[in-house]
Amino acid sequence: RDRSPSRGLGDVYKRQKLLLLPLLFINLSFAQEQKKAEEWTYVTKKDDITVYTKTSKNSPIRALKALGLVNAPVDKILNILRDVDSASEWLPNLIERTHVKDISDTEAIIYEVSDLPWPVSDREMVLHNKLSLSKDKKSIILYFKSVEDDAKKPNDDYVRAKVHYGKITFKPIGKTTHIEMILLADPMGSVPKWAVNVMQVSLPHNFIMSLNKFAGISKLEIRPGIKELVSKLILDPTGPKLIKGK
């Protein structure tokens, strides 16, 4: 029998490969499960507004995504969202919205209080909002997240909710605007599961529908900073295709 060192090393190498095969299988299975967890899951479609959810790596709360179309030009939509005084005229369930810091035409820190269905307590938030041009210059993105500010301490009458990540992408298509909303928010406090499920479906739908309705009647003058930002857009006449509901 061949007892040469080269043959012995070859046998060791083969045994190592056999030992590594189960580990490789486990890693591949984990990667597949991880990829599946990161995919968006269809929830519902109503009035051409499609809603998805997915699990989050860093939070037990599910992330939310909504796609829809607003029948108004992008500058008008951005101006409506930036205007604090008219917010109560169209934002669903809004009790109060005020400036904490009015930084510029495209950036602000705002405070708002929302009315939630009984028996859930009303929620308050302090949000940093900032408009930016996308890298391809075909969309404008509103980034928003919760911040703490000494000028607005928590109110004992409300529960302070937390937005971990918020992003709304506005892509102009002629005189309309395609909207993609992504939100990871924790309502904090004690919220029944049924209430969370209702809010996940109704929040983006009601937001886009109300924005669409108010955009049809709003006469707000476009802020200079928003005009300047929109002027940098490279317009795409085709626009994205809306994903059809199942």
Short mmCIF file of C-alpha atoms in Angstrom, two decimals:
data_model
loop_
_atom_site.label_atom_id
_atom_site.label_comp_id
_atom_site.label_asym_id
_atom_site.label_seq_id
_atom_site.Cartn_x
_atom_site.Cartn_y
_atom_site.Cartn_z
CA ARG A 1 0.00 0.00 0.00
CA ASP A 2 1.14 3.50 -0.82
CA ARG A 3 2.06 5.28 2.44
CA SER A 4 3.66 8.32 0.77
CA PRO A 5 3.22 11.74 2.44
CA SER A 6 1.40 13.08 -0.62
CA ARG A 7 -1.23 10.36 -0.42
CA GLY A 8 -1.74 11.01 3.30
CA LEU A 9 -2.25 14.71 2.72
CA GLY A 10 -4.74 13.94 -0.04
CA ASP A 11 -6.84 11.80 2.31
CA VAL A 12 -6.84 14.55 4.92
CA TYR A 13 -7.95 17.09 2.32
CA LYS A 14 -10.84 14.85 1.20
CA ARG A 15 -12.01 14.38 4.80
CA GLN A 16 -11.92 18.14 5.37
CA LYS A 17 -14.08 18.73 2.30
CA LEU A 18 -16.62 16.18 3.52
CA LEU A 19 -16.76 17.88 6.90
CA LEU A 20 -17.29 21.29 5.29
CA LEU A 21 -20.18 20.17 3.05
CA PRO A 22 -22.84 20.26 5.85
CA LEU A 23 -21.62 23.71 6.90
CA LEU A 24 -21.85 24.93 3.32
CA PHE A 25 -25.41 23.58 3.08
CA ILE A 26 -26.37 25.33 6.33
CA ASN A 27 -24.89 28.63 5.11
CA LEU A 28 -26.73 28.41 1.80
CA SER A 29 -30.01 27.65 3.56
CA PHE A 30 -29.52 30.58 5.93
CA ALA A 31 -28.75 32.90 3.01
CA GLN A 32 -31.92 31.80 1.23
CA GLU A 33 -34.03 32.37 4.34
CA GLN A 34 -32.38 35.76 4.90
CA LYS A 35 -33.12 36.81 1.32
CA LYS A 36 -36.72 35.66 1.68
CA ALA A 37 -37.10 37.68 4.90
CA GLU A 38 -35.80 40.78 3.14
CA GLU A 39 -38.36 40.57 0.33
CA TRP A 40 -41.51 42.70 0.37
CA THR A 41 -44.76 40.85 0.94
CA TYR A 42 -47.90 42.01 -0.84
CA VAL A 43 -50.67 43.07 1.58
CA THR A 44 -53.41 44.81 -0.36
CA LYS A 45 -54.32 47.07 -3.25
CA LYS A 46 -57.07 49.67 -3.17
CA ASP A 47 -57.69 52.70 -5.39
CA ASP A 48 -54.48 51.82 -7.32
CA ILE A 49 -52.44 52.15 -4.11
CA THR A 50 -50.45 48.99 -3.40
CA VAL A 51 -49.17 48.19 0.10
CA TYR A 52 -46.37 45.81 1.10
CA THR A 53 -44.66 44.85 4.35
CA LYS A 54 -41.45 43.05 5.30
CA THR A 55 -39.55 42.06 8.40
CA SER A 56 -36.84 44.35 9.70
CA LYS A 57 -33.35 43.28 10.79
CA ASN A 58 -33.15 45.69 13.70
CA SER A 59 -36.76 45.94 14.89
CA PRO A 60 -39.70 43.63 15.70
CA ILE A 61 -41.88 46.13 13.82
CA ARG A 62 -42.52 45.33 10.17
CA ALA A 63 -41.47 47.88 7.58
CA LEU A 64 -44.10 49.31 5.25
CA LYS A 65 -44.02 50.22 1.57
CA ALA A 66 -46.73 51.82 -0.55
CA LEU A 67 -46.88 52.69 -4.24
CA GLY A 68 -49.35 55.13 -5.77
CA LEU A 69 -49.94 57.96 -8.21
CA VAL A 70 -50.98 61.53 -7.40
CA ASN A 71 -52.64 63.61 -10.11
CA ALA A 72 -50.54 66.72 -9.54
CA PRO A 73 -47.06 67.97 -10.53
CA VAL A 74 -44.21 67.20 -8.18
CA ASP A 75 -43.52 70.83 -7.14
CA LYS A 76 -47.12 71.25 -5.99
CA ILE A 77 -47.00 68.03 -3.94
CA LEU A 78 -43.70 68.93 -2.27
CA ASN A 79 -45.02 72.38 -1.44
CA ILE A 80 -48.11 70.92 0.21
CA LEU A 81 -46.02 68.57 2.33
CA ARG A 82 -43.70 71.43 3.34
CA ASP A 83 -46.56 73.74 4.39
CA VAL A 84 -47.35 73.32 8.08
CA ASP A 85 -50.31 75.70 8.27
CA SER A 86 -52.49 73.80 5.78
CA ALA A 87 -51.59 70.30 7.05
CA SER A 88 -54.72 69.98 9.21
CA GLU A 89 -56.89 70.58 6.13
CA TRP A 90 -55.87 67.31 4.49
CA LEU A 91 -53.70 65.03 6.66
CA PRO A 92 -55.86 62.21 8.10
CA ASN A 93 -56.23 62.13 11.90
CA LEU A 94 -53.89 65.09 12.41
CA ILE A 95 -54.52 67.03 15.63
CA GLU A 96 -51.56 69.38 15.48
CA ARG A 97 -48.51 70.14 13.33
CA THR A 98 -46.09 72.97 14.09
CA HIS A 99 -42.51 73.97 13.37
CA VAL A 100 -39.83 73.20 15.92
CA LYS A 101 -37.15 74.57 13.57
CA ASP A 102 -37.88 76.04 10.13
CA ILE A 103 -34.45 75.47 8.60
CA SER A 104 -35.09 76.16 4.90
CA ASP A 105 -37.64 75.65 2.12
CA THR A 106 -36.45 72.04 1.85
CA GLU A 107 -35.66 71.17 5.48
CA ALA A 108 -37.44 71.47 8.82
CA ILE A 109 -37.97 69.87 12.21
CA ILE A 110 -41.66 69.53 12.94
CA TYR A 111 -43.87 68.43 15.82
CA GLU A 112 -47.13 66.64 15.21
CA VAL A 113 -49.87 64.89 17.12
CA SER A 114 -52.11 62.23 15.56
CA ASP A 115 -55.47 60.93 16.73
CA LEU A 116 -55.50 57.14 16.96
CA PRO A 117 -58.59 54.93 17.22
CA TRP A 118 -59.87 54.03 20.69
CA PRO A 119 -58.57 52.45 22.89
CA VAL A 120 -55.11 53.44 21.59
CA SER A 121 -53.65 56.67 23.02
CA ASP A 122 -52.88 59.54 20.67
CA ARG A 123 -49.30 59.73 19.41
CA GLU A 124 -46.87 62.63 19.12
CA MET A 125 -43.67 62.83 17.06
CA VAL A 126 -40.76 65.18 16.48
CA LEU A 127 -39.50 64.64 12.94
CA HIS A 128 -36.57 65.91 10.92
CA ASN A 129 -37.68 66.28 7.29
CA LYS A 130 -35.31 66.93 4.41
CA LEU A 131 -35.82 67.00 0.64
CA SER A 132 -32.99 65.81 -1.61
CA LEU A 133 -32.40 65.15 -5.29
CA SER A 134 -31.88 61.47 -6.14
CA LYS A 135 -28.52 60.34 -7.50
CA ASP A 136 -29.90 59.85 -11.01
CA LYS A 137 -31.66 63.25 -10.78
CA LYS A 138 -34.96 61.68 -11.87
CA SER A 139 -36.68 61.85 -8.50
CA ILE A 140 -36.90 63.95 -5.37
CA ILE A 141 -36.70 62.14 -2.05
CA LEU A 142 -38.14 63.17 1.29
CA TYR A 143 -36.15 61.63 4.13
CA PHE A 144 -37.67 61.81 7.61
CA LYS A 145 -36.92 60.32 11.01
CA SER A 146 -37.56 60.97 14.69
CA VAL A 147 -35.23 63.28 16.59
CA GLU A 148 -35.08 64.68 20.10
CA ASP A 149 -35.19 68.44 20.56
CA ASP A 150 -35.09 70.40 23.80
CA ALA A 151 -37.61 72.82 22.34
CA LYS A 152 -40.25 70.07 22.34
CA LYS A 153 -40.18 67.85 25.40
CA PRO A 154 -42.54 64.82 25.55
CA ASN A 155 -46.13 65.66 26.49
CA ASP A 156 -47.61 63.43 29.19
CA ASP A 157 -50.97 63.51 27.42
CA TYR A 158 -49.55 61.53 24.49
CA VAL A 159 -47.27 58.61 23.71
CA ARG A 160 -44.20 59.64 21.73
CA ALA A 161 -43.90 57.38 18.68
CA LYS A 162 -40.62 56.85 16.87
CA VAL A 163 -39.88 56.80 13.16
CA HIS A 164 -36.69 54.80 12.69
CA TYR A 165 -36.61 55.40 8.94
CA GLY A 166 -38.86 57.23 6.52
CA LYS A 167 -38.41 57.80 2.80
CA ILE A 168 -40.85 59.03 0.17
CA THR A 169 -39.66 59.09 -3.45
CA PHE A 170 -41.47 61.43 -5.84
CA LYS A 171 -40.97 60.72 -9.54
CA PRO A 172 -42.67 63.11 -11.98
CA ILE A 173 -44.58 61.58 -14.89
CA GLY A 174 -45.91 64.44 -17.00
CA LYS A 175 -48.36 66.35 -14.81
CA THR A 176 -48.68 63.47 -12.34
CA THR A 177 -46.30 62.11 -9.70
CA HIS A 178 -45.49 58.52 -8.83
CA ILE A 179 -44.97 58.02 -5.09
CA GLU A 180 -43.08 55.28 -3.28
CA MET A 181 -43.29 55.44 0.50
CA ILE A 182 -41.09 53.33 2.79
CA LEU A 183 -41.62 53.55 6.54
CA LEU A 184 -40.28 51.84 9.62
CA ALA A 185 -42.06 53.31 12.63
CA ASP A 186 -42.61 52.13 16.19
CA PRO A 187 -45.87 53.39 17.76
CA MET A 188 -44.33 52.71 21.20
CA GLY A 189 -46.47 52.08 24.23
CA SER A 190 -49.06 49.31 24.27
CA VAL A 191 -50.82 48.86 20.92
CA PRO A 192 -53.11 45.89 20.17
CA LYS A 193 -52.03 43.79 17.19
CA TRP A 194 -55.30 44.47 15.38
CA ALA A 195 -54.69 48.21 15.65
CA VAL A 196 -51.19 47.86 14.20
CA ASN A 197 -52.56 45.81 11.28
CA VAL A 198 -55.28 48.37 10.58
CA MET A 199 -52.79 51.24 10.65
CA GLN A 200 -50.34 49.42 8.36
CA VAL A 201 -52.98 49.12 5.66
CA SER A 202 -54.92 52.35 6.16
CA LEU A 203 -52.09 54.82 6.84
CA PRO A 204 -50.41 54.87 3.39
CA HIS A 205 -53.71 54.55 1.53
CA ASN A 206 -55.37 57.42 3.38
CA PHE A 207 -52.23 59.56 3.12
CA ILE A 208 -51.93 59.25 -0.67
CA MET A 209 -55.68 59.59 -1.26
CA SER A 210 -55.91 62.70 0.92
CA LEU A 211 -52.82 64.24 -0.70
CA ASN A 212 -54.29 63.59 -4.14
CA LYS A 213 -57.58 65.25 -3.19
CA PHE A 214 -55.99 68.32 -1.59
CA ALA A 215 -53.55 68.77 -4.48
CA GLY A 216 -56.55 69.26 -6.74
CA ILE A 217 -57.75 72.34 -4.82
CA SER A 218 -54.60 73.76 -3.24
CA LYS A 219 -53.58 77.30 -4.28
CA LEU A 220 -50.38 77.47 -2.24
CA GLU A 221 -47.56 79.46 -3.79
CA ILE A 222 -44.54 77.28 -4.56
CA ARG A 223 -41.58 78.06 -2.31
CA PRO A 224 -38.42 79.30 -4.10
CA GLY A 225 -36.26 76.53 -2.61
CA ILE A 226 -38.64 73.87 -3.92
CA LYS A 227 -38.69 75.50 -7.36
CA GLU A 228 -34.89 75.41 -7.43
CA LEU A 229 -34.76 71.75 -6.38
CA VAL A 230 -37.36 70.67 -8.95
CA SER A 231 -35.52 72.59 -11.71
CA LYS A 232 -32.59 70.17 -11.29
CA LEU A 233 -34.70 67.14 -12.22
CA ILE A 234 -34.01 65.18 -15.41
CA LEU A 235 -37.54 64.36 -16.53
CA ASP A 236 -38.33 60.80 -17.60
CA PRO A 237 -41.44 60.68 -19.85
CA THR A 238 -41.98 56.95 -19.34
CA GLY A 239 -41.83 56.81 -15.55
CA PRO A 240 -42.03 53.63 -13.43
CA LYS A 241 -44.66 50.97 -13.96
CA LEU A 242 -47.08 50.52 -11.09
CA ILE A 243 -47.05 47.02 -9.66
CA LYS A 244 -50.41 45.36 -10.05
CA GLY A 245 -52.15 43.83 -7.07
CA LYS A 246 -52.64 40.10 -6.78
#
